[in-house]
Coordinates of C-alpha atoms and ligand atoms in Angstrom, one line a residue:
Chain A
M1 CA 156.6 198.6 111.5
I2 CA 153.2 199.4 112.0
E3 CA 151.9 202.8 110.6
P4 CA 151.1 205.2 113.9
R5 CA 147.3 205.3 113.5
S6 CA 145.0 206.9 116.6
R7 CA 141.0 207.2 116.9
T8 CA 140.3 210.9 115.5
P9 CA 137.5 212.6 117.7
G10 CA 135.0 214.2 116.1
T11 CA 134.7 212.9 112.4
I12 CA 132.4 210.2 112.4
D13 CA 133.0 206.9 110.1
R14 CA 129.5 206.1 109.2
E15 CA 130.7 204.1 106.5
I16 CA 129.2 200.4 107.5
P17 CA 131.6 197.6 106.6
T18 CA 130.4 195.3 104.6
S19 CA 130.1 192.4 106.7
L20 CA 127.7 194.3 108.8
N21 CA 125.9 195.6 105.9
Q22 CA 125.4 191.3 104.9
L23 CA 124.3 190.6 108.3
Y24 CA 121.7 193.4 108.6
Q25 CA 119.9 193.6 105.8
E26 CA 117.1 195.4 105.1
V27 CA 114.7 192.2 104.8
I28 CA 115.7 191.3 108.0
L29 CA 115.2 194.4 109.5
D30 CA 111.7 194.8 108.3
H31 CA 111.2 190.8 110.2
Y32 CA 112.6 192.3 113.0
R33 CA 110.4 195.5 113.4
K34 CA 107.6 194.1 111.6
P35 CA 107.2 190.4 112.6
R36 CA 105.1 187.8 110.6
N37 CA 102.6 185.6 112.3
K38 CA 103.6 187.0 116.0
G39 CA 101.2 186.6 118.4
H40 CA 99.3 184.0 120.5
L41 CA 97.9 180.4 118.9
D42 CA 94.8 179.3 120.6
E43 CA 94.6 176.2 118.7
A44 CA 97.9 175.0 118.5
T45 CA 98.3 171.2 118.9
H46 CA 102.1 171.6 119.5
V47 CA 104.0 174.5 121.7
I48 CA 107.6 174.9 122.4
T49 CA 109.7 177.4 124.5
M50 CA 113.7 177.8 123.7
N51 CA 115.7 180.2 125.5
N52 CA 119.3 181.3 125.2
P53 CA 120.4 181.5 129.0
L54 CA 123.4 183.3 128.3
C55 CA 121.9 186.1 126.3
G56 CA 118.1 186.1 127.8
D57 CA 116.6 185.5 124.2
V58 CA 113.6 183.5 124.3
I59 CA 111.2 182.2 121.4
E60 CA 108.1 180.1 121.9
L61 CA 107.0 178.4 119.2
M62 CA 103.4 177.5 118.4
L63 CA 101.9 174.9 115.7
R64 CA 98.6 173.7 115.0
V65 CA 99.2 170.3 113.1
E66 CA 96.5 168.8 110.9
G67 CA 96.6 165.6 108.9
G68 CA 99.9 165.8 109.4
S69 CA 100.9 169.0 107.9
I70 CA 101.6 172.5 109.4
A71 CA 98.1 174.2 109.1
E72 CA 99.1 177.3 111.4
V73 CA 102.0 178.4 112.8
R74 CA 102.9 181.7 115.6
F75 CA 105.8 182.8 117.4
L76 CA 106.3 185.0 120.6
G77 CA 109.3 186.0 121.7
R78 CA 111.9 189.0 122.4
G79 CA 115.6 189.0 121.7
C80 CA 117.7 190.2 119.1
S81 CA 117.0 190.9 115.7
I82 CA 118.3 187.6 114.4
S83 CA 116.7 185.3 116.6
Q84 CA 113.4 187.6 116.1
A85 CA 113.9 187.7 112.1
S86 CA 114.6 184.4 111.8
A87 CA 111.6 183.2 113.8
S88 CA 109.5 185.4 111.9
M89 CA 110.8 184.0 108.2
L90 CA 110.4 180.5 110.1
T91 CA 106.8 180.9 110.1
G92 CA 106.6 181.7 106.5
R93 CA 108.7 178.6 105.2
V94 CA 107.2 176.0 107.0
L95 CA 103.6 176.4 106.6
G96 CA 101.9 173.8 104.7
K97 CA 105.4 171.4 105.6
S98 CA 105.0 168.3 107.0
L99 CA 106.9 168.3 110.4
E100 CA 109.6 165.8 108.9
Q101 CA 109.8 168.6 105.5
A102 CA 110.0 171.2 108.1
L103 CA 113.2 169.5 109.6
E104 CA 114.6 168.9 106.4
L105 CA 114.7 173.0 106.1
S106 CA 115.8 173.5 109.7
G107 CA 119.0 171.1 108.4
K108 CA 119.5 173.3 105.2
F109 CA 119.3 176.5 107.2
T110 CA 121.8 175.4 109.5
H111 CA 124.4 174.5 106.7
L112 CA 123.4 178.1 105.6
L113 CA 124.4 179.4 108.8
H114 CA 128.0 177.5 108.5
G115 CA 128.8 179.0 105.2
D116 CA 127.2 176.7 102.6
G117 CA 127.2 178.6 99.7
A118 CA 125.4 175.5 98.2
M119 CA 122.3 176.5 100.1
L120 CA 122.5 180.3 98.4
S121 CA 120.5 178.5 95.3
D122 CA 118.1 176.3 97.2
D123 CA 114.6 178.1 96.7
D124 CA 113.3 176.0 99.8
L125 CA 114.9 178.6 102.1
G126 CA 113.5 181.9 100.4
D127 CA 114.2 185.0 102.2
L128 CA 115.8 182.7 104.9
R129 CA 118.6 182.8 102.5
T130 CA 119.4 186.7 103.5
L131 CA 120.6 185.2 107.0
A132 CA 123.0 184.0 105.1
G133 CA 125.7 186.9 106.3
V134 CA 125.5 185.5 109.9
S135 CA 127.9 182.3 108.8
K136 CA 130.8 185.6 109.1
F137 CA 129.5 186.1 113.0
P138 CA 129.8 182.8 114.6
V139 CA 128.9 183.8 117.9
R140 CA 125.4 185.1 116.5
I141 CA 124.5 181.5 114.7
K142 CA 123.0 180.7 117.8
C143 CA 120.8 183.3 118.0
A144 CA 119.3 182.9 114.3
L145 CA 119.3 179.2 115.5
L146 CA 116.4 179.4 118.4
A147 CA 113.9 179.6 116.7
W148 CA 114.8 176.4 114.8
N149 CA 115.4 174.7 117.8
C150 CA 112.0 174.8 118.9
L151 CA 111.6 172.8 115.6
E152 CA 114.2 170.2 116.5
E153 CA 112.9 169.8 119.9
L154 CA 109.6 169.3 118.6
G155 CA 110.8 166.6 116.1
D156 CA 112.7 165.0 119.1
A157 CA 109.6 164.7 121.5
T158 CA 107.8 163.5 117.9
D159 CA 110.4 160.9 117.8
A160 CA 110.3 159.7 121.1
D161 CA 106.4 159.5 121.2
S162 CA 106.6 157.3 118.5
G163 CA 109.5 155.6 120.1
S164 CA 107.7 154.7 123.0
G165 CA 104.6 153.3 121.1
Chain B
M1 CA 159.9 197.6 135.1
A2 CA 159.9 201.2 134.4
K3 CA 162.2 200.6 131.2
T4 CA 159.7 198.1 130.0
A5 CA 156.9 200.6 130.3
E6 CA 158.8 203.4 128.6
T7 CA 159.6 201.3 125.7
A8 CA 156.4 200.1 125.2
A9 CA 154.9 203.8 125.3
L10 CA 157.1 204.7 122.5
T11 CA 156.6 201.9 120.0
D12 CA 152.7 202.0 120.8
T13 CA 151.7 205.5 119.8
R14 CA 148.5 204.1 117.7
H15 CA 146.3 203.8 120.9
A16 CA 144.9 206.8 123.1
T17 CA 147.6 209.2 124.1
G18 CA 145.4 211.8 125.7
M19 CA 144.9 212.1 129.5
L20 CA 142.2 213.0 130.6
A21 CA 141.7 216.0 133.5
T22 CA 145.9 215.3 134.3
G23 CA 149.2 215.5 133.1
S24 CA 151.3 218.6 132.5
P25 CA 149.8 222.0 131.4
S26 CA 152.0 222.0 128.2
A27 CA 151.2 218.7 127.2
A28 CA 147.1 219.6 127.4
A29 CA 148.1 223.0 125.6
D30 CA 149.7 220.8 122.8
R31 CA 146.5 218.6 122.3
G32 CA 144.3 222.4 122.3
D33 CA 142.8 220.2 125.0
S34 CA 140.3 223.1 126.8
G35 CA 140.1 220.3 129.6
E36 CA 139.6 220.1 133.5
A37 CA 142.1 221.1 135.9
S38 CA 144.6 218.7 136.7
E39 CA 144.1 217.3 140.2
D40 CA 146.5 214.5 140.2
G41 CA 149.4 215.7 138.1
G42 CA 151.3 212.5 138.2
W43 CA 148.6 210.9 136.2
D44 CA 149.9 209.4 132.5
L45 CA 147.7 207.7 131.1
A46 CA 149.9 206.7 127.4
A47 CA 152.6 205.1 130.1
I48 CA 149.8 203.6 132.3
R49 CA 148.3 202.0 129.1
A50 CA 151.6 201.0 128.1
Q51 CA 152.2 198.6 130.8
F52 CA 148.9 196.7 129.8
P53 CA 149.9 194.7 126.4
I54 CA 146.3 193.8 125.5
L55 CA 145.3 197.5 125.2
S56 CA 147.5 197.8 122.1
R57 CA 146.0 195.0 120.0
D58 CA 144.0 195.8 117.0
V59 CA 140.5 194.1 116.6
N60 CA 138.6 193.8 113.2
G61 CA 141.2 196.4 112.0
H62 CA 140.5 198.8 114.3
P63 CA 142.4 199.7 117.7
L64 CA 141.1 197.8 120.8
A65 CA 138.6 200.3 123.3
Y66 CA 138.4 197.7 126.2
L67 CA 134.7 198.7 127.6
D68 CA 134.0 195.4 129.1
N69 CA 135.8 195.7 132.3
A70 CA 132.9 195.3 134.7
A71 CA 133.0 191.6 133.3
S72 CA 136.9 191.5 133.6
S73 CA 139.4 193.5 133.9
Q74 CA 142.9 193.3 132.0
Q75 CA 146.5 192.5 133.7
P76 CA 149.7 194.6 133.4
L77 CA 153.1 194.0 132.9
R78 CA 153.7 193.6 136.3
V79 CA 151.5 191.1 137.2
L80 CA 152.0 189.0 134.3
N81 CA 155.7 189.3 135.0
R82 CA 155.2 188.4 138.6
V83 CA 153.2 185.3 137.3
E84 CA 155.4 184.2 135.5
R85 CA 158.7 184.7 137.7
Y86 CA 157.0 183.0 140.2
L87 CA 156.3 180.1 137.5
R88 CA 160.0 180.1 136.6
E89 CA 161.3 180.4 139.5
Q90 CA 159.8 180.0 142.6
H91 CA 157.1 177.3 142.4
A92 CA 156.8 174.5 144.8
N93 CA 153.6 173.6 147.0
V94 CA 152.8 176.1 149.7
H95 CA 152.6 175.1 153.8
R96 CA 154.1 171.9 153.0
G97 CA 158.0 171.5 152.5
V98 CA 161.1 172.4 154.2
H99 CA 163.1 173.1 151.2
Q100 CA 163.6 176.4 149.9
L101 CA 161.3 176.4 146.8
S102 CA 158.8 175.4 149.0
A103 CA 159.6 178.2 151.5
E104 CA 159.8 181.1 148.9
A105 CA 156.3 180.1 147.2
T106 CA 154.9 180.3 150.6
E107 CA 156.6 183.6 151.4
A108 CA 155.0 184.4 147.8
Y109 CA 151.9 183.5 148.8
E110 CA 151.0 184.9 152.2
G111 CA 152.9 187.6 151.2
A112 CA 149.9 188.3 148.8
R113 CA 148.0 187.6 151.4
R114 CA 149.3 190.6 153.1
A115 CA 149.0 192.9 150.0
V116 CA 145.4 191.9 149.7
A117 CA 144.8 192.6 153.3
A118 CA 146.0 196.1 153.0
H119 CA 143.9 196.4 149.9
A120 CA 140.5 195.6 152.1
G121 CA 142.2 197.8 155.0
T122 CA 143.1 195.0 157.7
G123 CA 146.3 194.6 159.6
D124 CA 145.3 191.3 160.3
A125 CA 146.2 189.0 157.5
A126 CA 144.8 186.2 158.6
E127 CA 141.3 187.6 157.9
I128 CA 141.6 187.0 154.2
V129 CA 140.5 183.6 152.7
F130 CA 141.6 183.1 149.1
T131 CA 138.6 181.7 147.2
R132 CA 138.1 181.1 143.5
G133 CA 136.2 184.7 143.7
T134 CA 133.5 186.4 144.9
T135 CA 131.3 183.9 144.1
E136 CA 133.2 180.8 146.0
A137 CA 133.2 183.8 148.7
V138 CA 129.7 184.0 149.0
N139 CA 129.0 180.3 148.7
L140 CA 131.4 180.0 151.7
V141 CA 129.5 182.0 153.7
A142 CA 126.4 180.3 152.9
S143 CA 127.8 177.0 153.5
S144 CA 129.6 177.6 156.6
W145 CA 128.3 180.0 158.6
G146 CA 124.7 179.6 156.8
D147 CA 124.6 176.0 157.6
A148 CA 126.2 176.3 161.3
F149 CA 123.8 179.3 162.3
I150 CA 120.8 179.4 160.4
G151 CA 117.1 177.9 160.9
A152 CA 114.3 177.1 159.6
G153 CA 112.1 180.8 159.9
D154 CA 115.3 182.7 159.9
E155 CA 115.3 185.6 157.7
I156 CA 118.1 186.5 155.1
V157 CA 117.7 189.9 153.5
L158 CA 119.3 190.7 150.1
T159 CA 118.5 193.3 147.6
K160 CA 116.8 193.5 143.8
M161 CA 120.0 194.2 142.2
E162 CA 122.3 191.3 143.4
H163 CA 124.2 189.6 141.1
H164 CA 123.2 186.1 140.7
S165 CA 126.1 185.1 143.0
N166 CA 124.8 186.9 145.8
L167 CA 121.5 185.6 145.3
V168 CA 121.5 182.0 144.3
P169 CA 124.1 180.8 147.4
W170 CA 121.7 182.2 149.5
Q171 CA 118.6 180.4 147.7
L172 CA 120.7 177.4 147.8
L173 CA 120.7 177.6 151.8
A174 CA 117.4 178.2 151.6
G175 CA 116.6 175.1 150.4
R176 CA 118.5 173.3 153.0
T177 CA 117.5 175.0 155.9
G178 CA 114.0 176.6 155.3
C179 CA 115.1 180.3 156.1
D180 CA 113.3 182.9 154.2
L181 CA 114.8 185.5 151.7
R182 CA 114.0 188.7 151.9
F183 CA 114.9 191.5 149.0
V184 CA 115.3 195.0 149.1
D185 CA 113.3 197.4 146.7
V186 CA 115.3 199.4 143.9
T187 CA 113.9 202.8 143.2
P188 CA 113.3 203.9 139.7
E189 CA 116.5 205.6 139.7
G190 CA 118.1 202.2 140.5
T191 CA 119.1 203.1 144.1
L192 CA 118.3 201.3 147.1
D193 CA 115.4 201.8 149.1
L194 CA 116.4 202.1 152.4
D195 CA 112.7 202.8 153.9
D196 CA 112.2 199.1 152.6
L197 CA 115.2 197.8 154.0
D198 CA 113.8 199.5 157.8
R199 CA 110.7 197.3 157.0
L200 CA 112.5 194.4 156.6
L201 CA 114.9 194.9 159.1
A202 CA 111.6 195.0 161.5
T203 CA 111.6 191.5 161.7
R204 CA 114.9 191.0 162.9
P205 CA 116.9 189.3 159.9
R206 CA 119.8 187.3 160.6
L207 CA 121.9 188.7 158.0
V208 CA 122.1 191.7 155.3
A209 CA 123.5 190.6 152.1
C210 CA 124.3 193.6 149.1
T211 CA 126.5 194.4 146.7
H212 CA 128.7 197.6 147.5
V213 CA 128.4 198.6 144.1
S214 CA 125.8 197.4 141.3
N215 CA 127.8 195.5 138.0
S216 CA 124.9 196.6 135.9
L217 CA 123.7 200.0 137.2
G218 CA 127.2 201.3 138.9
T219 CA 125.1 202.5 141.8
V220 CA 127.1 202.8 144.8
N221 CA 125.1 201.9 147.8
P222 CA 125.6 203.6 151.2
V223 CA 127.2 200.9 152.6
R224 CA 127.9 202.3 156.0
E225 CA 124.5 203.2 156.4
I226 CA 122.9 200.2 155.6
V227 CA 125.3 198.1 157.8
D228 CA 124.7 200.3 160.7
R229 CA 120.7 199.5 160.3
A230 CA 121.7 196.1 159.9
H231 CA 123.5 195.9 163.0
A232 CA 121.2 198.4 165.0
A233 CA 118.7 195.3 164.2
G234 CA 121.2 192.9 165.2
A235 CA 122.2 191.0 161.8
L236 CA 125.4 191.0 160.9
T237 CA 126.3 192.0 157.4
L238 CA 128.0 190.6 153.8
I239 CA 128.8 193.1 151.7
D240 CA 129.7 191.6 147.6
G241 CA 132.9 194.1 146.6
A242 CA 133.3 192.5 143.1
Q243 CA 132.6 195.9 141.4
A244 CA 133.7 198.1 144.3
A245 CA 137.5 196.4 144.9
P246 CA 139.2 197.7 141.7
H247 CA 137.8 201.1 141.7
M248 CA 138.9 202.1 145.7
L249 CA 140.6 200.9 148.6
T250 CA 138.7 199.4 150.5
D251 CA 138.4 200.1 154.3
V252 CA 136.5 197.4 156.0
A253 CA 137.1 198.8 159.5
K254 CA 135.3 201.9 158.0
L255 CA 132.7 200.2 156.3
G256 CA 132.0 198.4 159.3
C257 CA 130.5 195.3 157.8
D258 CA 131.1 191.4 159.0
F259 CA 132.1 189.8 155.7
Y260 CA 133.6 191.5 152.6
A261 CA 133.9 189.4 149.4
F262 CA 135.8 190.4 146.1
S263 CA 137.6 189.1 143.2
S264 CA 141.2 189.4 141.9
H265 CA 140.4 189.5 138.2
K266 CA 138.1 192.4 138.4
M267 CA 140.9 194.4 139.7
C268 CA 144.2 193.7 137.4
G269 CA 144.9 189.9 138.3
P270 CA 144.3 186.9 137.2
T271 CA 141.1 184.5 137.5
G272 CA 140.1 181.6 139.7
V273 CA 140.9 183.6 142.8
G274 CA 139.1 185.9 144.9
A275 CA 139.0 186.8 148.7
L276 CA 136.6 186.6 151.7
W277 CA 137.2 189.2 154.3
A278 CA 135.9 188.3 157.5
R279 CA 136.1 189.1 161.1
R280 CA 138.5 187.0 162.7
E281 CA 136.0 186.0 165.4
L282 CA 133.6 185.0 162.8
L283 CA 136.3 183.0 161.4
E284 CA 137.0 181.4 164.2
E285 CA 133.5 180.0 165.2
M286 CA 132.6 179.1 161.2
P287 CA 133.1 175.5 161.3
P288 CA 135.5 174.7 157.8
Y289 CA 133.9 174.8 154.2
Q290 CA 135.4 172.3 152.6
G291 CA 138.0 169.3 154.0
G292 CA 141.2 168.2 153.2
G293 CA 144.7 168.7 153.2
E294 CA 146.0 172.2 154.1
M295 CA 143.4 172.9 156.8
I296 CA 143.6 170.4 159.2
S297 CA 145.7 170.6 162.1
E298 CA 145.9 166.3 163.2
V299 CA 143.7 163.9 161.5
K300 CA 142.7 160.8 162.9
L301 CA 140.5 157.9 161.4
E302 CA 137.6 159.1 163.2
G303 CA 137.7 162.9 163.0
S304 CA 140.0 166.0 162.9
S305 CA 140.8 169.2 164.2
W306 CA 141.2 172.1 161.9
A307 CA 144.1 174.1 161.3
K308 CA 144.3 178.0 162.5
V309 CA 142.4 180.5 160.4
P310 CA 142.4 181.5 157.4
H311 CA 143.8 177.8 156.8
K312 CA 141.1 175.9 158.2
F313 CA 138.9 177.6 155.1
E314 CA 141.5 177.1 152.1
A315 CA 141.7 173.2 151.6
G316 CA 143.8 171.4 149.3
T317 CA 146.6 173.1 147.4
P318 CA 145.5 176.4 146.5
N319 CA 145.6 178.5 143.1
I320 CA 148.9 179.3 144.1
S321 CA 150.4 181.0 141.0
G322 CA 147.0 183.4 140.7
V323 CA 146.9 184.3 144.4
V324 CA 150.8 185.7 143.5
G325 CA 149.2 187.7 140.6
F326 CA 146.3 188.9 143.1
G327 CA 148.4 190.0 145.8
E328 CA 150.7 191.9 142.4
A329 CA 147.8 193.2 141.3
A330 CA 146.5 194.8 144.8
R331 CA 150.2 196.4 145.1
F332 CA 150.2 197.6 141.3
L333 CA 146.6 199.2 142.5
A334 CA 148.0 200.8 145.6
D335 CA 151.0 202.3 143.9
L336 CA 148.7 203.7 141.2
G337 CA 147.0 205.5 144.4
S338 CA 143.6 205.2 144.9
D339 CA 143.0 208.9 145.2
A340 CA 144.6 209.0 141.7
I341 CA 142.3 206.0 140.0
A342 CA 139.2 207.9 141.4
S343 CA 140.1 211.0 140.3
H344 CA 140.4 209.7 136.6
E345 CA 137.4 207.4 136.8
D346 CA 134.9 210.6 137.7
A347 CA 136.6 212.5 134.8
L348 CA 135.9 209.8 132.5
K349 CA 132.1 209.1 134.2
R350 CA 131.8 212.3 133.7
A351 CA 132.5 213.0 130.3
A352 CA 130.7 209.8 129.0
L353 CA 127.3 210.8 131.2
E354 CA 127.6 213.7 129.2
R355 CA 128.3 212.4 125.7
L356 CA 125.7 209.4 126.4
D357 CA 123.2 212.2 127.7
G358 CA 123.3 214.2 124.6
I359 CA 122.2 210.7 122.1
E360 CA 118.7 210.7 121.0
G361 CA 117.0 207.5 121.7
L362 CA 119.5 206.4 124.2
R363 CA 118.5 205.3 128.0
L364 CA 120.8 205.1 130.3
Y365 CA 120.0 203.2 133.6
G366 CA 121.1 203.9 137.0
P367 CA 121.2 207.1 139.2
R368 CA 123.3 210.3 137.8
D369 CA 125.7 210.5 141.1
E370 CA 126.9 208.1 143.6
R371 CA 127.8 206.0 140.8
T372 CA 130.9 204.4 139.0
A373 CA 131.9 204.3 135.3
V374 CA 129.4 201.7 134.0
F375 CA 126.7 202.6 132.0
S376 CA 123.6 200.1 131.3
F377 CA 121.7 201.3 128.3
T378 CA 119.2 200.6 125.6
Y379 CA 119.3 202.6 122.6
G380 CA 116.1 202.2 120.5
D381 CA 114.9 199.1 119.3
V382 CA 118.4 198.3 118.4
H383 CA 118.7 195.3 120.6
P384 CA 122.0 195.0 122.7
H385 CA 122.9 192.0 121.2
D386 CA 123.0 193.7 117.9
L387 CA 124.8 196.7 119.2
S388 CA 127.7 194.5 120.5
T389 CA 128.1 193.2 117.4
I390 CA 128.2 196.6 115.6
L391 CA 130.6 197.7 118.1
D392 CA 132.7 195.1 117.8
Q393 CA 133.5 195.7 114.2
R394 CA 135.2 198.9 115.7
G395 CA 137.2 197.2 118.1
I396 CA 134.9 198.2 121.1
A397 CA 134.0 195.8 123.4
I398 CA 131.3 196.1 125.3
R399 CA 128.9 193.6 127.5
A400 CA 125.3 192.8 126.2
G401 CA 122.6 191.1 128.2
H402 CA 121.3 190.7 131.7
H403 CA 124.7 190.8 133.3
C404 CA 123.5 188.5 135.9
N405 CA 121.2 190.3 137.0
Q406 CA 117.9 188.9 135.5
P407 CA 115.7 189.9 138.5
L408 CA 117.1 193.8 138.5
M409 CA 116.1 193.6 134.5
D410 CA 112.8 192.4 135.4
H411 CA 112.3 194.8 137.8
F412 CA 113.1 197.3 134.9
G413 CA 110.8 195.6 132.9
I414 CA 113.9 194.7 130.1
S415 CA 115.4 191.6 128.9
A416 CA 118.7 192.9 128.4
T417 CA 120.8 195.9 128.0
A418 CA 124.1 197.0 126.5
R419 CA 127.0 197.7 128.8
A420 CA 130.2 200.0 128.8
S421 CA 132.3 199.5 131.6
F422 CA 135.6 201.8 132.0
Y423 CA 138.4 201.3 134.4
F424 CA 141.3 203.5 135.0
Y425 CA 142.9 202.8 131.5
N426 CA 140.2 203.7 129.5
S427 CA 140.6 207.1 127.3
P428 CA 138.6 210.1 126.3
Q429 CA 138.9 208.4 123.1
E430 CA 137.3 205.5 123.7
I431 CA 134.5 207.9 124.4
D432 CA 134.3 209.2 121.0
A433 CA 134.9 205.9 119.7
L434 CA 131.8 204.4 121.7
C435 CA 129.5 207.3 120.5
D436 CA 130.7 207.4 116.8
G437 CA 129.8 203.8 116.9
L438 CA 126.7 204.1 118.4
A439 CA 126.3 206.2 115.1
L440 CA 127.1 203.8 113.2
A441 CA 124.3 201.4 114.7
A442 CA 122.0 203.9 113.9
E443 CA 122.8 204.3 110.5
V444 CA 122.9 200.2 110.0
F445 CA 119.7 200.2 111.2
G446 CA 118.0 202.6 109.2
G447 CA 117.7 205.2 112.1
I448 CA 116.3 204.7 115.6
A449 CA 113.1 203.8 116.1
Ligands
PLP501 C1 128.8 192.5 142.0 C2 129.3 191.1 141.4 N1 129.2 190.3 142.2 C3 129.8 189.1 141.8 C4 130.4 188.7 140.7 C5 130.9 187.3 140.8 O1 132.4 187.1 140.4 P1 133.4 186.3 140.0 O2 132.7 185.7 139.1 O3 134.6 186.4 139.4 O4 133.2 185.3 140.9 C6 130.4 189.7 139.6 C7 131.2 189.4 138.7 O5 130.8 189.1 137.8 C8 129.7 191.1 140.0 O6 129.7 192.0 139.2

């Protein structure tokens, strides 16, 4: 028999469940509240906007690619802490990388979000590893990937360009 | 039936057993409840909750607090059992066979039509057309009535608080016919600006289509007033009743409108079914919406003639089990009594408003009065999705997002809100749970910025 349990009004249980503590790490909230490289990039060579029509989150990623590598990157957007922190961290990690390397990072990050523990020791991911807690919240994976979808989209567009000669 | 509910009530004591503004005085005294006066002494919340099996489940180790009723409500045993009985004992196609099962299925289906008609407040069941839901009911009017009677330059007046399902069908009609859409403004409090309506009526639009209750703000619009003004300007009226029908007995005669649309799944019935009520003369002059079986009178290769209303609008084999469940849901609500439902919901609404008002950093949208127990809010800089994730860890289901109301969100300069929407089976303890959950969110975010 199940133990009777009832909500006890008045006693506020403020103990934060572990899963939430892992999801909302300080680093993540810091990126959410003080996003890095947020703003317009006037000399962008590539601009991609992705939105999540179900929840209304939007990220616009602006890159300046020079001599084959990402020389400057900024983003604009609005949405939840996970989508915005992930975008902010992205801008820090892809700087100086070639598009190919950035896409490789995107792949690793996706593995991380799907619970691949091996990624936790991959230094290439840097502070992105603090987003590993998202793997416990499958419906939020798409939030964490929104900014990265911009990169993927850019990758696809570039492929198509070179494909058509 | 009563026995089932009783047994369930006995075995499920974990969940809110409190009563709100109701119950016997001794029960109130037992709880040490300072409580409000009992106005509808028959309301036994524990027994009502016991009829909804899902309400006794746990989510993430906590008793479920289901506060997403504006998206979809839960179904009581009575509806679940009725649908099951139909499927086990009575299923056949309707209106087609002479055999016993077909007769029983047809009677179940048409009986549901009478129950739904009674809920809408019409004595003429033929004025009820079954659809897939509110969305399809609006699309039916936009396609059938719209294509037949609307032309380039005609105006249709909507409001800035419409659900996408009472907006996009009209945009499609505008695309097909070249008619113009106009939008009644929303005041900062979240009510309709009726002066703006008057301005838009001056150019004599053909139709005013507006929601009865806003799904994100909870605003109850003054439908009778709007209908009278529209009629005076020569316009027909369509009312989106998706958020009203669950909470109040509709009386289409009192509202005076011409079309009324609502969904089963927001009023204790199954998904995939809903209804369009329309005045019989209108239904009779409108062309069919879709072609197929069921809706015809006689078919020749060159052309066909149509069945009588409402069958003219119900092409193909309908969602029979869904309709049967919808009818049972309407009877269930009628048995509860709309006054009793309204008084419990009103008590919940007032209690929730008072608690939410006291929370620093919480911004509530929508009016204070003339509203339902639907609360859209933002909470400091905690994004609604984050709030929803955090509350979910406590078993509290709310909705986060634009609630199919993007133009309204734009109007308020926000992209999303958190929305807690209550129904008659919710308890005061679930308001406490929500507020405790908000405190937890503040903790997780290290304070509310
Ligand atoms: C006001 C309003 N109109 C229309 C709808 C659409 O209803 P359905 O999805 O059942 O067709 C909803 C429900 O989401 C609603 O809240």
